[in-house]
GROMACS .gro file of C-alpha atoms in nm:
model
  201
    1MET     CA    1  -4.241   1.544   7.703
    2GLY     CA    2  -4.479   1.670   7.445
    3SER     CA    3  -4.640   1.982   7.451
    4ALA     CA    4  -5.002   2.060   7.457
    5PRO     CA    5  -5.158   2.140   7.153
    6SER     CA    6  -5.273   2.496   7.055
    7PRO     CA    7  -5.595   2.581   7.092
    8GLU     CA    8  -5.583   2.746   6.739
    9THR     CA    9  -5.472   2.385   6.579
   10PRO     CA   10  -5.776   2.208   6.421
   11ARG     CA   11  -5.863   1.883   6.519
   12ILE     CA   12  -5.922   1.672   6.213
   13ALA     CA   13  -6.136   1.353   6.213
   14TYR     CA   14  -5.971   1.142   5.996
   15ASN     CA   15  -6.243   0.848   6.004
   16PRO     CA   16  -6.547   0.978   6.166
   17PRO     CA   17  -6.794   0.716   6.231
   18THR     CA   18  -7.044   0.924   6.130
   19VAL     CA   19  -6.999   0.943   5.747
   20THR     CA   20  -7.192   0.744   5.543
   21ARG     CA   21  -7.138   0.880   5.234
   22SER     CA   22  -6.890   1.038   4.982
   23ALA     CA   23  -6.870   1.205   4.677
   24LYS     CA   24  -6.549   1.225   4.421
   25LEU     CA   25  -6.569   1.586   4.248
   26LEU     CA   26  -6.393   1.778   4.016
   27ILE     CA   27  -6.275   2.116   4.060
   28THR     CA   28  -6.216   2.225   3.691
   29GLY     CA   29  -6.168   2.520   3.465
   30PRO     CA   30  -5.895   2.693   3.240
   31PHE     CA   31  -5.522   2.778   3.305
   32GLY     CA   32  -5.505   3.048   3.613
   33VAL     CA   33  -5.891   3.066   3.695
   34GLY     CA   34  -5.839   3.013   4.052
   35LYS     CA   35  -5.861   2.606   4.124
   36THR     CA   36  -5.605   2.589   4.335
   37THR     CA   37  -5.714   2.867   4.571
   38LEU     CA   38  -6.058   2.734   4.579
   39VAL     CA   39  -5.933   2.414   4.690
   40GLY     CA   40  -5.716   2.550   4.952
   41SER     CA   41  -6.022   2.776   5.085
   42VAL     CA   42  -6.211   2.482   5.156
   43ALA     CA   43  -6.033   2.198   5.212
   44PRO     CA   44  -5.814   2.142   5.578
   45LEU     CA   45  -5.623   1.822   5.393
   46VAL     CA   46  -5.459   1.948   5.048
   47LEU     CA   47  -5.223   1.798   4.855
   48ARG     CA   48  -5.091   2.027   4.582
   49MET     CA   49  -4.878   1.962   4.289
   50ASP     CA   50  -4.758   2.249   4.167
   51GLU     CA   51  -4.437   2.368   3.979
   52THR     CA   52  -4.239   2.712   3.924
   53MET     CA   53  -4.349   2.861   3.598
   54THR     CA   54  -4.016   2.861   3.379
   55GLU     CA   55  -3.927   3.019   3.029
   56ALA     CA   56  -4.083   2.700   2.882
   57SER     CA   57  -4.428   2.830   2.953
   58VAL     CA   58  -4.381   3.149   2.788
   59GLY     CA   59  -4.597   3.183   2.476
   60VAL     CA   60  -4.763   2.843   2.578
   61ASP     CA   61  -4.967   2.950   2.912
   62ASP     CA   62  -5.177   3.266   2.852
   63LEU     CA   63  -5.091   3.480   3.150
   64ARG     CA   64  -5.303   3.811   3.032
   65GLY     CA   65  -5.553   3.785   3.345
   66THR     CA   66  -5.294   3.618   3.587
   67PRO     CA   67  -4.976   3.840   3.507
   68HIS     CA   68  -4.835   3.772   3.881
   69LYS     CA   69  -4.877   3.412   3.850
   70THR     CA   70  -4.542   3.211   3.937
   71THR     CA   71  -4.659   2.841   3.957
   72THR     CA   72  -4.918   2.603   3.806
   73THR     CA   73  -5.072   2.296   3.836
   74VAL     CA   74  -4.894   2.010   3.688
   75ALA     CA   75  -5.092   1.677   3.843
   76MET     CA   76  -5.391   1.780   4.052
   77ASP     CA   77  -5.472   1.958   4.383
   78PHE     CA   78  -5.663   1.753   4.656
   79GLY     CA   79  -5.849   1.824   4.958
   80ARG     CA   80  -6.081   1.635   5.177
   81LEU     CA   81  -6.428   1.826   5.304
   82HIS     CA   82  -6.653   1.714   5.528
   83LEU     CA   83  -6.984   1.891   5.421
   84ASN     CA   84  -7.170   1.769   5.703
   85GLU     CA   85  -7.153   1.458   5.971
   86SER     CA   86  -7.231   1.240   5.715
   87LEU     CA   87  -7.098   1.341   5.348
   88VAL     CA   88  -6.766   1.402   5.288
   89LEU     CA   89  -6.637   1.529   4.956
   90TYR     CA   90  -6.332   1.459   4.765
   91LEU     CA   91  -6.224   1.757   4.595
   92PHE     CA   92  -5.962   1.669   4.274
   93GLY     CA   93  -5.832   2.019   4.113
   94THR     CA   94  -5.740   1.968   3.780
   95PRO     CA   95  -5.447   2.133   3.559
   96GLY     CA   96  -5.596   2.393   3.349
   97GLN     CA   97  -5.365   2.373   3.032
   98VAL     CA   98  -5.533   2.122   2.723
   99ARG     CA   99  -5.175   1.950   2.738
  100PHE     CA  100  -5.284   1.792   3.037
  101ARG     CA  101  -5.578   1.655   2.905
  102PRO     CA  102  -5.459   1.234   2.979
  103LEU     CA  103  -5.435   1.355   3.348
  104TRP     CA  104  -5.787   1.484   3.320
  105GLU     CA  105  -5.937   1.212   3.167
  106GLY     CA  106  -5.783   0.998   3.478
  107LEU     CA  107  -5.908   1.218   3.730
  108ALA     CA  108  -6.260   1.256   3.582
  109ASP     CA  109  -6.281   0.838   3.629
  110GLY     CA  110  -6.546   0.790   3.905
  111ALA     CA  111  -6.616   1.164   3.954
  112LEU     CA  112  -6.995   1.207   4.015
  113GLY     CA  113  -6.948   1.594   3.912
  114ALA     CA  114  -6.785   1.892   3.863
  115LEU     CA  115  -6.737   2.278   3.930
  116VAL     CA  116  -6.669   2.449   3.690
  117LEU     CA  117  -6.466   2.776   3.743
  118VAL     CA  118  -6.517   3.076   3.472
  119ASP     CA  119  -6.345   3.417   3.430
  120THR     CA  120  -6.580   3.649   3.293
  121ARG     CA  121  -6.284   3.865   3.145
  122ASP     CA  122  -6.195   3.541   2.903
  123LEU     CA  123  -6.502   3.328   2.865
  124ASP     CA  124  -6.369   3.172   2.549
  125ARG     CA  125  -6.126   2.981   2.728
  126CYS     CA  126  -6.377   2.787   2.902
  127HIS     CA  127  -6.525   2.603   2.606
  128ASP     CA  128  -6.233   2.344   2.593
  129VAL     CA  129  -6.297   2.235   2.947
  130LEU     CA  130  -6.722   2.237   2.898
  131ASP     CA  131  -6.644   2.006   2.588
  132LEU     CA  132  -6.441   1.770   2.778
  133LEU     CA  133  -6.667   1.719   3.044
  134GLU     CA  134  -6.986   1.682   2.785
  135GLU     CA  135  -6.796   1.461   2.612
  136HIS     CA  136  -6.729   1.226   2.922
  137GLY     CA  137  -7.079   1.275   3.041
  138THR     CA  138  -7.000   1.443   3.358
  139PRO     CA  139  -7.253   1.645   3.520
  140TYR     CA  140  -7.110   1.995   3.626
  141ALA     CA  141  -7.235   2.321   3.789
  142VAL     CA  142  -7.068   2.662   3.695
  143ALA     CA  143  -6.945   2.898   3.919
  144VAL     CA  144  -6.807   3.262   3.802
  145ASN     CA  145  -6.475   3.348   4.026
  146ARG     CA  146  -6.513   3.715   4.094
  147PHE     CA  147  -6.183   3.883   4.002
  148GLU     CA  148  -6.123   4.231   4.120
  149GLY     CA  149  -6.177   4.424   3.810
  150ALA     CA  150  -6.350   4.204   3.614
  151LYS     CA  151  -6.655   4.325   3.463
  152ASP     CA  152  -7.026   4.176   3.589
  153TYR     CA  153  -7.236   4.069   3.314
  154PRO     CA  154  -7.626   3.962   3.349
  155GLU     CA  155  -7.660   3.582   3.416
  156GLU     CA  156  -7.838   3.545   3.086
  157GLU     CA  157  -7.535   3.691   2.910
  158ILE     CA  158  -7.291   3.432   3.080
  159ARG     CA  159  -7.527   3.131   3.015
  160GLN     CA  160  -7.551   3.236   2.649
  161ALA     CA  161  -7.169   3.289   2.594
  162LEU     CA  162  -7.116   2.967   2.762
  163ASP     CA  163  -7.371   2.793   2.568
  164LEU     CA  164  -7.488   2.650   2.914
  165ALA     CA  165  -7.835   2.452   2.937
  166ASP     CA  166  -8.100   2.610   3.159
  167SER     CA  167  -8.071   2.323   3.388
  168THR     CA  168  -7.709   2.365   3.447
  169PRO     CA  169  -7.682   2.580   3.800
  170LEU     CA  170  -7.477   2.903   3.728
  171THR     CA  171  -7.313   3.064   4.056
  172SER     CA  172  -7.047   3.315   4.194
  173CYS     CA  173  -6.813   3.253   4.429
  174ASP     CA  174  -6.477   3.471   4.531
  175ALA     CA  175  -6.214   3.167   4.520
  176ARG     CA  176  -6.027   3.320   4.842
  177ASP     CA  177  -6.343   3.329   5.033
  178ARG     CA  178  -6.452   2.974   5.202
  179GLN     CA  179  -6.801   3.103   5.266
  180SER     CA  180  -6.878   3.161   4.917
  181CYS     CA  181  -6.727   2.862   4.774
  182LEU     CA  182  -6.921   2.633   4.983
  183ARG     CA  183  -7.172   2.799   4.836
  184ALA     CA  184  -7.099   2.686   4.512
  185LEU     CA  185  -7.004   2.354   4.624
  186ILE     CA  186  -7.325   2.279   4.782
  187THR     CA  187  -7.511   2.401   4.460
  188LEU     CA  188  -7.357   2.137   4.276
  189VAL     CA  189  -7.417   1.905   4.537
  190GLU     CA  190  -7.794   1.986   4.553
  191TYR     CA  191  -7.787   1.977   4.144
  192LEU     CA  192  -7.602   1.624   4.167
  193SER     CA  193  -7.846   1.496   4.438
  194ALA     CA  194  -8.189   1.614   4.212
  195ARG     CA  195  -8.012   1.454   3.892
  196GLN     CA  196  -8.003   1.108   4.099
  197LEU     CA  197  -8.362   1.129   4.178
  198GLU     CA  198  -8.486   1.196   3.835
  199PRO     CA  199  -8.674   0.904   3.668
  200HIS     CA  200  -8.477   0.718   3.395
  201PRO     CA  201  -8.638   0.589   3.110
   0.00000   0.00000   0.00000
């Protein structure tokens, strides 16, 4: 005889009848910026493809900002988030290293847009990711992941350092905090919705 489910156990609707729209979104950014943490913070269904870092990564993966990091995403992270009763988001966290570019390009196919996580301690590492998105024609919003001890910079300085267009949304979050991550995702979804309503020549 089975026991009754614990009251703390979340009930997840796999195919809620009210869902009428879905969107595939990328959660991307450089190595160690918090992509896996963000997906795990907001999505109850998560597939993580991490491997333990070994000596082979020494001199290849930059651990200056994350000296205690012991694993790395080698394929993707996946999470499904019901943003409201009618909209479900499929979140695909990408590997951060350039050597995984072929995987990134596969994940980008069919994506409506991307949320780019950045770290103000080393904004230069973000340019490769932004260039990939531009080349692929994938619209994106940028979210500064607020690491402890990281210096705060004015929004205009961050925009200038990343060479962001005025129309590109720039927000901030703590990848460990569900509510701030949800706000960043909502910012992206609103931006993508507004782009779809824009008249095209």
